[in-house]
Short mmCIF file of C-alpha atoms in Angstrom, two decimals:
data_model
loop_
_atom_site.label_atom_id
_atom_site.label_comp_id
_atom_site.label_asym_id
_atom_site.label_seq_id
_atom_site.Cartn_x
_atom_site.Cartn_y
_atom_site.Cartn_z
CA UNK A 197 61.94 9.11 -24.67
CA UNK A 198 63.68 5.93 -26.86
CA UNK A 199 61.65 3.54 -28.44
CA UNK A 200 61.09 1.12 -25.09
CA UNK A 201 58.71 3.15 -23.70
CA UNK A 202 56.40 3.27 -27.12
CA UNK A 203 53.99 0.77 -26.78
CA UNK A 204 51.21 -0.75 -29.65
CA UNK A 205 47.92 -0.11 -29.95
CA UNK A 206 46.30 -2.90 -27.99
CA UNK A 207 42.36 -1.86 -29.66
CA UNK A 208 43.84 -3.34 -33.23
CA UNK A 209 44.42 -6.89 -34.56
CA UNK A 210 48.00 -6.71 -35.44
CA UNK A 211 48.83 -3.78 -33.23
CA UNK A 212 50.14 -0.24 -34.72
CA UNK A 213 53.42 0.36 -34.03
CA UNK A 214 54.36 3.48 -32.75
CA UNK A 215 57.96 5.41 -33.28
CA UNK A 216 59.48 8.21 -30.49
CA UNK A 217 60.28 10.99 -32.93
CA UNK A 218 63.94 12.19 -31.09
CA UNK A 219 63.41 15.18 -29.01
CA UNK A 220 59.78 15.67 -30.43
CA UNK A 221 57.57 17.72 -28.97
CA UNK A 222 54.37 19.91 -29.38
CA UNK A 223 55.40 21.22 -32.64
CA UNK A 224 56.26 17.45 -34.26
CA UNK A 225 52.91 17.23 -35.76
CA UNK A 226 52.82 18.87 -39.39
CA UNK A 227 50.75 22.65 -39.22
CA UNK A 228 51.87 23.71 -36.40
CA UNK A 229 54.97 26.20 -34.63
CA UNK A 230 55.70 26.86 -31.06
CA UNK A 231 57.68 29.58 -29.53
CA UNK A 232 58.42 30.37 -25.71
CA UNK A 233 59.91 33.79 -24.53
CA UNK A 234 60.98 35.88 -21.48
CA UNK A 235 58.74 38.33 -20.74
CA UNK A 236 59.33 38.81 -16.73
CA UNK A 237 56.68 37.09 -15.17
CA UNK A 238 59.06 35.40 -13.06
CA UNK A 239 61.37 36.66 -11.08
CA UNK A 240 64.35 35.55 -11.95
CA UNK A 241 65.16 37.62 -15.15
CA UNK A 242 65.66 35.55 -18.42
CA UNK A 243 63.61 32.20 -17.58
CA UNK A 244 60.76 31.53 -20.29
CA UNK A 245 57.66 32.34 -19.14
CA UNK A 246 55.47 32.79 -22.20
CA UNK A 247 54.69 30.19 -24.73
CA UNK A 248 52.69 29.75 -27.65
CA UNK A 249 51.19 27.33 -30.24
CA UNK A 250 50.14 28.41 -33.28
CA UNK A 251 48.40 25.90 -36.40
CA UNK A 252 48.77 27.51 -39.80
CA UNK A 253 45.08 28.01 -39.81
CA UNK A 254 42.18 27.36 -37.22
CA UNK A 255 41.63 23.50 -37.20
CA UNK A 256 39.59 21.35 -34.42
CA UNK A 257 40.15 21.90 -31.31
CA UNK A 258 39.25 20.20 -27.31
CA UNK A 259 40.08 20.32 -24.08
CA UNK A 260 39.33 19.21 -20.70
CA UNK A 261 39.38 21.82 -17.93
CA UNK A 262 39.29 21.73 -14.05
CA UNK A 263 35.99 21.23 -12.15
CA UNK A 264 37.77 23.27 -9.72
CA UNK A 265 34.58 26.29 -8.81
CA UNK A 266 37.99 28.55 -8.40
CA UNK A 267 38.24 28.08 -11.70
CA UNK A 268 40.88 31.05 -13.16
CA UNK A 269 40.04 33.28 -15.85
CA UNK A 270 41.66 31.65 -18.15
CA UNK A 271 39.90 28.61 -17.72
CA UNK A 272 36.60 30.23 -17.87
CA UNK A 273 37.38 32.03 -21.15
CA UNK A 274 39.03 29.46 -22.82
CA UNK A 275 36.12 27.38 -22.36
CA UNK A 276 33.36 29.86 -23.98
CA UNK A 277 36.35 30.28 -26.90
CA UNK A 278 35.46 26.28 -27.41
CA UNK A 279 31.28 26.66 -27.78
CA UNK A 280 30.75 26.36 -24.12
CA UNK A 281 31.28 22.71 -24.63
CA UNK A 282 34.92 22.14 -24.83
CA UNK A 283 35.60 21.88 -28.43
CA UNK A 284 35.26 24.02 -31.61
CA UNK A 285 38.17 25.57 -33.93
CA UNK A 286 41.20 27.00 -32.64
CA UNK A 287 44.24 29.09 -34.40
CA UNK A 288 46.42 29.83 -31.23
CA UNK A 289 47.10 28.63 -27.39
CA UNK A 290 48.88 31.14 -25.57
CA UNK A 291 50.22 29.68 -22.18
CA UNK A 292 52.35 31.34 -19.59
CA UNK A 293 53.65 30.73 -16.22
CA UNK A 294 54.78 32.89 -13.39
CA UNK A 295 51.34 34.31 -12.63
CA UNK A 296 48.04 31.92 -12.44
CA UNK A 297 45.81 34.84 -12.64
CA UNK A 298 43.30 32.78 -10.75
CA UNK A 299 40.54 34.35 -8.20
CA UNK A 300 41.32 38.05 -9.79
CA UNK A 301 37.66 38.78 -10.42
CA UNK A 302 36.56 40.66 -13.17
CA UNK A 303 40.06 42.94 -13.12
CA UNK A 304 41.66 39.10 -14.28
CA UNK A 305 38.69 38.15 -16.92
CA UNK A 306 39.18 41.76 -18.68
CA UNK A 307 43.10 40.91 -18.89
CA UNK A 308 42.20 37.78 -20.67
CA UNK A 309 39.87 39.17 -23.00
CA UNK A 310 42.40 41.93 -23.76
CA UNK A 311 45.22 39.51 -24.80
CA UNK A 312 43.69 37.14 -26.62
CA UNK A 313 41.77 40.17 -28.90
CA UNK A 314 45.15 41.91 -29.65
CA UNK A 315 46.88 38.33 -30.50
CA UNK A 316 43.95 37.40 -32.69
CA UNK A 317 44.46 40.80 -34.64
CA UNK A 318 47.67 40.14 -34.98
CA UNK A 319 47.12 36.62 -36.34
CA UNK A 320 44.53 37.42 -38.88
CA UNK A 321 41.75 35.38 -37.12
CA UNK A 322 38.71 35.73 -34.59
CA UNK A 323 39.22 36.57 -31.65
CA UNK A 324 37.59 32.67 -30.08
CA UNK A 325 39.96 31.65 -31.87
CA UNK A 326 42.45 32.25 -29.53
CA UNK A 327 42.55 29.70 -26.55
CA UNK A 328 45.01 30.66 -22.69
CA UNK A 329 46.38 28.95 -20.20
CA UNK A 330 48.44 30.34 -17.25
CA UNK A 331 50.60 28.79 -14.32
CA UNK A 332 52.00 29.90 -11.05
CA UNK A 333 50.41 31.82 -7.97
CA UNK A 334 47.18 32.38 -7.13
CA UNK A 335 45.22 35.63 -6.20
CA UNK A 336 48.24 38.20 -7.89
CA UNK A 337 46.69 40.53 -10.50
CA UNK A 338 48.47 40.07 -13.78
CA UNK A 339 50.91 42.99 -14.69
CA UNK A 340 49.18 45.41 -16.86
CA UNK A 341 50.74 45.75 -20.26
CA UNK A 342 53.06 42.97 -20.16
CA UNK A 343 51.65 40.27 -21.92
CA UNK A 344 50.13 42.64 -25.16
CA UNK A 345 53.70 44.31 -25.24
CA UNK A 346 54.99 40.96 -26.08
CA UNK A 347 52.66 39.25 -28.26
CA UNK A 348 54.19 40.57 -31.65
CA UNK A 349 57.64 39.29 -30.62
CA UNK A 350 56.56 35.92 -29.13
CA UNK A 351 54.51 35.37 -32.55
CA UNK A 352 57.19 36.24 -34.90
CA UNK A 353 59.96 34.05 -33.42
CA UNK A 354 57.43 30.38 -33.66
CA UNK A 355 58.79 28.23 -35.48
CA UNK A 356 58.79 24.18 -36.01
CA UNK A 357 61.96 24.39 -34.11
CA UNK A 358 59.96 26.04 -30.97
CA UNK A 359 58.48 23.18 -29.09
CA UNK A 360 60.99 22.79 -26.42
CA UNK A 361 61.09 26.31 -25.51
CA UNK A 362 57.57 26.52 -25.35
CA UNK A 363 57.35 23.62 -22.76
CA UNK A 364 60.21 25.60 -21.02
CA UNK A 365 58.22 28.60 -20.50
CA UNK A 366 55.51 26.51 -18.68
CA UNK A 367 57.15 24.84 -15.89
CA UNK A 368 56.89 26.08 -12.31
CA UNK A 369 58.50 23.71 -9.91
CA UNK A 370 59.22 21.42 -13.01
CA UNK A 371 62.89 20.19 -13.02
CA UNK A 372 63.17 19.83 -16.61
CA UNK A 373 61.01 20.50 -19.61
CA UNK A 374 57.94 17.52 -20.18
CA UNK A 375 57.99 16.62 -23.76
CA UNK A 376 56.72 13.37 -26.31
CA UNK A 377 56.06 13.02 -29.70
CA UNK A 378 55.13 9.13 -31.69
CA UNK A 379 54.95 8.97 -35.57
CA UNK A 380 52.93 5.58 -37.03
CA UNK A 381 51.87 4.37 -40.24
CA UNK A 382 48.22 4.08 -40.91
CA UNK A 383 47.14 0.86 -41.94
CA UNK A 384 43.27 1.48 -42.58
CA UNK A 385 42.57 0.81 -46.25
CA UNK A 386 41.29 5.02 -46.36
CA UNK A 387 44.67 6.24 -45.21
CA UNK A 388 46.86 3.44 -46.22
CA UNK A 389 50.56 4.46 -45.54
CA UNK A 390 49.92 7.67 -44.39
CA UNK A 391 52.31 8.86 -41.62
CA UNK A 392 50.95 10.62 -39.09
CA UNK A 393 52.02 12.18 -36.09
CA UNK A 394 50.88 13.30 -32.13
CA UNK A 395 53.52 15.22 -29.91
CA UNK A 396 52.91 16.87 -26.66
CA UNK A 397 54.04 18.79 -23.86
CA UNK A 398 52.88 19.25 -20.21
CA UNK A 399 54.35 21.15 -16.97
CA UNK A 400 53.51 19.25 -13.55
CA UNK A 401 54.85 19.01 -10.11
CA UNK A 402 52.82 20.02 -7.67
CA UNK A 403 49.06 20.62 -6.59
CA UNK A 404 48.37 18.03 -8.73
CA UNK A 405 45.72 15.12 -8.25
CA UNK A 406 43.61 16.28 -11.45
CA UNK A 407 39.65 15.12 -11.74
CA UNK A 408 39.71 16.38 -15.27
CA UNK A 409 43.63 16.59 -17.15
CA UNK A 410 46.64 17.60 -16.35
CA UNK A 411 48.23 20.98 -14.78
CA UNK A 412 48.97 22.78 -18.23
CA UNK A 413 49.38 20.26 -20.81
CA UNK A 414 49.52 20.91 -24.96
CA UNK A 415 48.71 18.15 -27.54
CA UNK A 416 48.85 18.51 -31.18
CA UNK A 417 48.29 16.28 -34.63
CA UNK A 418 48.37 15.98 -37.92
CA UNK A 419 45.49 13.46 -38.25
CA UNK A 420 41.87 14.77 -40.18
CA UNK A 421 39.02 15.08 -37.16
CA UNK A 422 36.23 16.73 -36.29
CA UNK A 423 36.29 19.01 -32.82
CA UNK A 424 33.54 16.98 -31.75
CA UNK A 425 35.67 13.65 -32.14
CA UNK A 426 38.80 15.42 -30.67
CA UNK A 427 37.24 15.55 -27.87
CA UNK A 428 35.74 11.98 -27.56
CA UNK A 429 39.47 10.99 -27.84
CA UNK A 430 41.19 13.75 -25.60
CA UNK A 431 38.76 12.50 -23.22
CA UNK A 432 39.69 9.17 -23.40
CA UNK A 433 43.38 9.74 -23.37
CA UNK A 434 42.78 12.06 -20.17
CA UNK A 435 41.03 9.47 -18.24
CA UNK A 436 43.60 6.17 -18.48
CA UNK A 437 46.60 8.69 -18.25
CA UNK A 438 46.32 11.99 -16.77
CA UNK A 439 43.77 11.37 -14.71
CA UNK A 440 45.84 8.55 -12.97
CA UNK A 441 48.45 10.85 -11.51
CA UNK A 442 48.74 12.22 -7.84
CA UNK A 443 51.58 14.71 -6.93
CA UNK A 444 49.45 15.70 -3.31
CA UNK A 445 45.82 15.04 -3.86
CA UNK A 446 45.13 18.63 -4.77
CA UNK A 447 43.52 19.91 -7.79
CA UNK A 448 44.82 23.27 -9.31
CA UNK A 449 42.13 26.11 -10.33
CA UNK A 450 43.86 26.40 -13.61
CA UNK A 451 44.39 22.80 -14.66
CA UNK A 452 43.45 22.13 -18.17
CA UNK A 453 44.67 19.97 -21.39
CA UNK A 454 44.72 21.36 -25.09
CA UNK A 455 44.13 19.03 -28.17
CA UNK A 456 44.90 20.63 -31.45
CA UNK A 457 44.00 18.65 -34.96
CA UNK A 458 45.57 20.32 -37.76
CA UNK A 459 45.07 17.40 -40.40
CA UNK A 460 47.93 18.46 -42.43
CA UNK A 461 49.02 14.60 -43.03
CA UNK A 462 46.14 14.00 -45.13
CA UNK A 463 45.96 13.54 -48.37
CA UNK A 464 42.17 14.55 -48.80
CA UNK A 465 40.01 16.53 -46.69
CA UNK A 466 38.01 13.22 -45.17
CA UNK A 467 38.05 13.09 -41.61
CA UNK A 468 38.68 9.88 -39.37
CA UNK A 469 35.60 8.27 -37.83
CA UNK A 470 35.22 7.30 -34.44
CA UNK A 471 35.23 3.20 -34.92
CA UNK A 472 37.68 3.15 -37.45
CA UNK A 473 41.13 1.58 -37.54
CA UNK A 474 42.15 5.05 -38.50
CA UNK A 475 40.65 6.39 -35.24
CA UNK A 476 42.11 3.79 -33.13
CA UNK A 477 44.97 3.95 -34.71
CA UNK A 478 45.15 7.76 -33.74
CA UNK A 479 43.77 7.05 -30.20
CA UNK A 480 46.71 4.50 -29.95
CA UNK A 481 49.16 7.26 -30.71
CA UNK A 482 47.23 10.20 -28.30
CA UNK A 483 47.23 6.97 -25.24
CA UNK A 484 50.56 6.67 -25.51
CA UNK A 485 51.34 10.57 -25.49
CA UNK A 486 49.40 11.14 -22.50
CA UNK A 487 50.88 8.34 -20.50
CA UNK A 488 54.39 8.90 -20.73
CA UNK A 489 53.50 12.91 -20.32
CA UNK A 490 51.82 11.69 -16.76
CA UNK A 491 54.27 9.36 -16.31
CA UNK A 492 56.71 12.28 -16.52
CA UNK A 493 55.06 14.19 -14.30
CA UNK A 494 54.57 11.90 -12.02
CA UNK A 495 58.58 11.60 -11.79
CA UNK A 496 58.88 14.78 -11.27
CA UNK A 497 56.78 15.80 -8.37
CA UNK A 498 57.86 18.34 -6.16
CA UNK A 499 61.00 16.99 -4.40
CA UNK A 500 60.54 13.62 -5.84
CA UNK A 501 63.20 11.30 -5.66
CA UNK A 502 61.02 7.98 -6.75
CA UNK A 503 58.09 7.43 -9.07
CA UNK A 504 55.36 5.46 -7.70
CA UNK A 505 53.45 2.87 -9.76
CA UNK A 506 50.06 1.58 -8.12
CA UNK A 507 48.97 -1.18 -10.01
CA UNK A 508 45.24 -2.57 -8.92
CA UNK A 509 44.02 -5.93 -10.34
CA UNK A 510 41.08 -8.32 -9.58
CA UNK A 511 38.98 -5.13 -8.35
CA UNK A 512 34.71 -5.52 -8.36
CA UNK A 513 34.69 -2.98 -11.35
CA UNK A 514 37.05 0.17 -12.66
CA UNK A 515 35.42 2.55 -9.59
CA UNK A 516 36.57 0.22 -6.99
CA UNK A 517 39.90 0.00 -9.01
CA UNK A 518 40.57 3.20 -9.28
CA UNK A 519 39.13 3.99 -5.73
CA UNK A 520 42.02 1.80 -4.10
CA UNK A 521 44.49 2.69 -6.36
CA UNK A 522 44.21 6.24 -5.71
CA UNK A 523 43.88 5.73 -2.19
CA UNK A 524 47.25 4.07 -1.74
CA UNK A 525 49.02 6.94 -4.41
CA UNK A 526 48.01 9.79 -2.01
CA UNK A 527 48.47 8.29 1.54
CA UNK A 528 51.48 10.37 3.19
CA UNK A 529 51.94 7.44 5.22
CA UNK A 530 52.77 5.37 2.07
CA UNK A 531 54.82 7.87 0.07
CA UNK A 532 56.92 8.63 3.37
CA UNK A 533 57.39 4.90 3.72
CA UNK A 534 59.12 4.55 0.46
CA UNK A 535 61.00 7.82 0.69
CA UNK A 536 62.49 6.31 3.88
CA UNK A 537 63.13 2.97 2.29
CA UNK A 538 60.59 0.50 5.05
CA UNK A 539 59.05 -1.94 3.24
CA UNK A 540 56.10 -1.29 5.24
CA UNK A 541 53.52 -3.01 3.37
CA UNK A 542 51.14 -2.23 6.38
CA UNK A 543 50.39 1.06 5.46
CA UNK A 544 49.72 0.16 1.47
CA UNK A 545 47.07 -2.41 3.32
CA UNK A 546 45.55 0.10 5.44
CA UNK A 547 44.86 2.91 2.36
CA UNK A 548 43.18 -0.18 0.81
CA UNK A 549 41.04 -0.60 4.33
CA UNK A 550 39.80 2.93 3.94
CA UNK A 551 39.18 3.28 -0.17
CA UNK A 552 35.92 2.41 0.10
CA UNK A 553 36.35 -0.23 -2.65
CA UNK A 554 34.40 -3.42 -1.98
CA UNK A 555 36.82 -6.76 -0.76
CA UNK A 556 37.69 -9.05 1.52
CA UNK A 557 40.96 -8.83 3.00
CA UNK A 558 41.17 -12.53 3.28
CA UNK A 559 41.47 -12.15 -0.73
CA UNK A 560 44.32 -9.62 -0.68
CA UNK A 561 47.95 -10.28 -1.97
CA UNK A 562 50.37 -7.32 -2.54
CA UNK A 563 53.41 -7.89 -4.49
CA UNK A 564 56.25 -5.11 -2.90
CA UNK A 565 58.86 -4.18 -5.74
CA UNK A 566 58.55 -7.49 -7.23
CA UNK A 567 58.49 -9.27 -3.34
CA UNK A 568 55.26 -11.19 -2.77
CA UNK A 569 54.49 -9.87 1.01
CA UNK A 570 50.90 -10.82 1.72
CA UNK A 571 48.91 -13.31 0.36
CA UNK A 572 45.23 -13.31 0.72
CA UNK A 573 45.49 -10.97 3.69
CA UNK A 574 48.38 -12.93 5.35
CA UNK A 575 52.22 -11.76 5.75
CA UNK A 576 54.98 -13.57 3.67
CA UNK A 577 58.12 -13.34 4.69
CA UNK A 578 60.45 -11.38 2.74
CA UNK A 579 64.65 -10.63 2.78
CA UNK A 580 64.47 -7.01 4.07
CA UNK A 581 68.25 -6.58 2.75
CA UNK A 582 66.96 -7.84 -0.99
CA UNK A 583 63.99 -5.30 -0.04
CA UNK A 584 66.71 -2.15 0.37
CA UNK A 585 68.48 -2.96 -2.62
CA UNK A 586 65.53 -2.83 -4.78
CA UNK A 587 64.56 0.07 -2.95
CA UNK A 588 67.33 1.93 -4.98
CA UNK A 589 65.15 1.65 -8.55
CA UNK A 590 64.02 4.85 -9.79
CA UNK A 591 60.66 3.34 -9.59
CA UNK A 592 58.49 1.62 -6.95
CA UNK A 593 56.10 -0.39 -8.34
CA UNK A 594 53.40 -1.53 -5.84
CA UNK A 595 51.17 -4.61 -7.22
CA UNK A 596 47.57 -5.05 -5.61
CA UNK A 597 45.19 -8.21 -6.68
CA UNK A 598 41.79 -7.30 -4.61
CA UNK A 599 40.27 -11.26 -5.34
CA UNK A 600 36.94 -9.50 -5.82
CA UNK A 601 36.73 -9.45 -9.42
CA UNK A 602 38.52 -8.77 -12.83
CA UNK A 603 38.71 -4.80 -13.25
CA UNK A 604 42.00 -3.66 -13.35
CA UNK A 605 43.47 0.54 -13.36
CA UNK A 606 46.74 1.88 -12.98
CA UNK A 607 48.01 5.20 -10.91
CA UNK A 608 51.20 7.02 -10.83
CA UNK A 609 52.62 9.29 -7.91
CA UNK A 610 56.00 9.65 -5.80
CA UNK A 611 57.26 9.71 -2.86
CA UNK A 612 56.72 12.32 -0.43
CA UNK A 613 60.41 14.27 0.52
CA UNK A 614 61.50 16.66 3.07
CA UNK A 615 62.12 18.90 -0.08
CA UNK A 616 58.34 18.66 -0.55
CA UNK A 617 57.60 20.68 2.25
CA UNK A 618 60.56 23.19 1.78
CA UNK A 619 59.67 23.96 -2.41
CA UNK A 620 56.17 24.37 -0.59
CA UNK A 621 56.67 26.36 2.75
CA UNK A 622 58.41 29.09 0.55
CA UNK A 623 56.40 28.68 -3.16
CA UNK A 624 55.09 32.19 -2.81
CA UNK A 625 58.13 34.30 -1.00
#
C-alpha cells in the first residue's frame, strides 16, 4: 500500500494525516508479535495454516462476529471469551485455516476449549483470555491432537517480524496475503506528538457478503482504550468498510473481525475518550485500515479479474443507499456484464428497479466508468470503443445519483469469472 491510498481524517478540522508504514501489518502496532506455521491442515504439505497474535500482556479487546445461526465453534467461544458482549481483555488470537470446524457439534466446541486452555497455560494467562478463529470447510471434524502439538512451537517463533506470515496462514482461496498498517501523529493537546499506530490483516475471497465484518480479519494498536470503546470504534470501522463488500452474497458461519488495543504508545496510562480528537484521530486511522483491507478483498474475489466500485449518491437516507448499492454489487447479471466487457448499463438499472430503495426513475443518472449513460432515467449516447478501452482498468467504478435525496454509501465487489465457478465446483475435492 504507498501513501496514495492513505487518506485524512475527514471528522477533524485540519485533517490527521495518515502514513502507510512499508509492508506493515498486524504486528506494526507496538505490544504485539505474530507468527504463522505449517501444521498440515491443508493439504498441500508446507503452506501456513496456523497463525497467531500475541500482545505482551492482556489489553482491550472487540470483535464483531457473524449473525450466521451456523455459527462455528469458534465463533461461539470466542464470543463468551469477550463477556458475552463482544469485548473484554484479550492476551492471544489463534487463527487457522484449512479446517472451519463449523457445524461439528459438541465434538468441535470441546476441541476449542481444549486449545485455547493448553495455549493459555502456556502463555501464563486465563484461559478467556485466549480468543480463535478458523477458515476453510465446513462440517470436517478437526484432527485430534494437531493443533495442541503445535502450540509451543507456533508461540515461540512470534515475533514483530511475524505479521506477514501470520496473514499467510489465513488465506483460503486468497491469491496473496491481505495486509495494512498507518502511523499518525496525535495532535490532541493530551497526547500531543504521540505516534501511534493501527495495522491489520484479513483473508477474503469467497462466501463473502458479511452482515457483521469480514471473513477472518485481525486489527491491532497501540492507542490507550477501553474494551468497551474498542468496540464502539471496531463497530464503526466494520460498518463503512467491511460491511460494504460482496464477493457472492453469502455470509460465512465463521466470519468474524478482531480488534486488539495494546496502548503501548502512551506515555501515561489515560485512555482516549470517545469525542475526543484523540479518538477520532484513532477512528481516522482504524477507517482507513478497514477500507483498504475490504478494498483488498474485494480485488481479490474468487477468480476476480476486476474490482467493482458501486458508488450511490442522492439516495432518501443511508438504508435506501446502501439497499441499491448492494443490490447492483451482487447481481450476476451485472458482474457477468463487466467480466464480458458490455457496457450494459441496463442491467445496473434493473438491480436498482428491484432494491427496494425508494425513487423515481425519471430522477436516475448513472455515470459508466466515467461515461454519463442515463440521465434522469433516459439513455445518453456513449462511444462503445472509448467504453472497451476503459473497460481494461483494474477497476470499474459504477456512479449512481438516485435524485431522491442526499444520503450517500459506497460498496465494493468484482466481477463474476468462469474461474468463479471452477475454484467453487471443486473447493472441497
Amino acid at each position: 500500500m504507498d501513501n496514495e491510498a492513505i487518506k485524512s481524517a475527514t471528522k477533524l478540522n485540519p485533517p490527521t494525516p495518515y502514513q502507510a508504514i512499508e509492508e506493515g501489518g498486524v504486528a506494526s502496532a507496538r505490544g504485539f508479535s505474530a507468527a504463522g506455521i505449517y501444521v498440515g491442515l491443508k493439504k498441500k504439505v508446507g503452506i501456513l495454516d496456523l497463525a497467531l497474535i500475541l500482545a505482551d500482556e492482556p489489553c482491550p479487546s472487540a470483535a464483531v462476529f457473524t449473525k450466521s445461526v451456523f455459527s462455528a465453534p469458534p465463533v461461539i467461544v470466542s464470543r463468551k471469551h469477550l463477556d458475552g458482549v463482544s469485548y473484554g481483555h484479550a492476551r492471544a488470537l489463534l487463527m487457522n485455516s484449512g479446517n472451519a470446524n463449523a457445524s461439528t457439534g459438541q465434538q468441535g466446541m470441546d476441541y476449542v476449549n481444549k486449545n485455547l486452555k493448553h495455549a493459555a497455560e502456556l502463555l501464563g494467562c486465563q484461559t478467556k483470555e485466549v480468543l480463535m478463529a478458523s477458515t476453510g470447510v465446513i462440517g470436517l471434524q478437526m484432527p485430534a491432537d494437531l493443533l495442541e502439538e503445535n502450540l509451543e512451537r507456533l508461540i515461540s517463533v512470534a515475533s514483530r517480524e511475524g505479521g506477514n506470515a501470520a496473514a499467510t496462514a489465513i488465506m483460503t482461496t486468497d491469491t496473496h496475503p491481505k495486509e495494512c498498517a498507518v502511523s499518525y501523529i496525535s495532535h490532541d493537546p493530551a497526547f500531543e506528538g504521540q505516534e501511534f499506530r493501527v495495522g491489520g490483516m484479513a483473508k477474503g475471497a469467497g462466501m463473502m457478503m458479511p452482515d457483521m465484518a469480514t471473513l477472518l480479519a485481525a486489527i491491532t494498536t497501540d492507542a490507550p482504550l477501553s474494551p468497551s470503546l474498542a468496540y464502539r470504534a471496531l463497530k464503526t470501522a466494520v460498518d463503512i468498510s467491511f460491511n460494504k463488500v460482496s464477493v457472492d452474497s453469502d455470509t460465512s458461519t465463521n466470519d468474524t473481525c478482531f480488534f486488539m488495543a495494546s496502548g503501548k504508545a502512551a506515555k501515561d496510562n489515560t485512555n482516549f475518550e470517545e469525542g475526543s480528537t484523540a479518538y477520532l484521530e484513532l477512528l481516522g486511522a482504524l477507517e482507513v485500515v478497514c477500507n483498504n483491507l475490504a478494498r483488498q478483498i474485494a480485488a481479490d474475489g474468487e477468480g476476480a479479474t476486476r474490482l467493482i466500485t458501486v458508488n450511490v449518491d442522492g439516495a432518501h437516507d443511508a438504508l435506501d443507499a446502501d439497499k441499491a448499492a448492494r443490490s447492483v454489487a451482487n447481481s450476476p447479471l451485472v458482474k457477468t456484464a463487466i467480466f464480458g466487457h458490455d457496457a450494459n448499463w441496463g442491467r445496473i438499472a434493473m438491480a436498482l428497479g428491484k432494491s427496494g430503495a425508494d425513487f423515481a426513475q425519471e430522477n436516475v443518472s448513472i455515470n459508466f466508468l466515467g461515461l454519463p449513460v442515463c440521465h434522469q432515467g433516459s439513455p445518453v449516447d456513449f462511444d462503445e470503443e472509448e467504453m472497451l478501452r476503459r473497460f481494461e482498468a483494474p477497476e470499474i467504478v459504477i456512479n449512481i445519483n438516485l435524485g431522491a435525496g442526499s444520503a450517500s454509501t459506497t460498496m465494493w465487489t468484482c466481477d463474476l469469472t468462469h474461474e468463479y465457478v471452477t475454484i467453487n465446483g471443486d473447493y472441497r475435492t
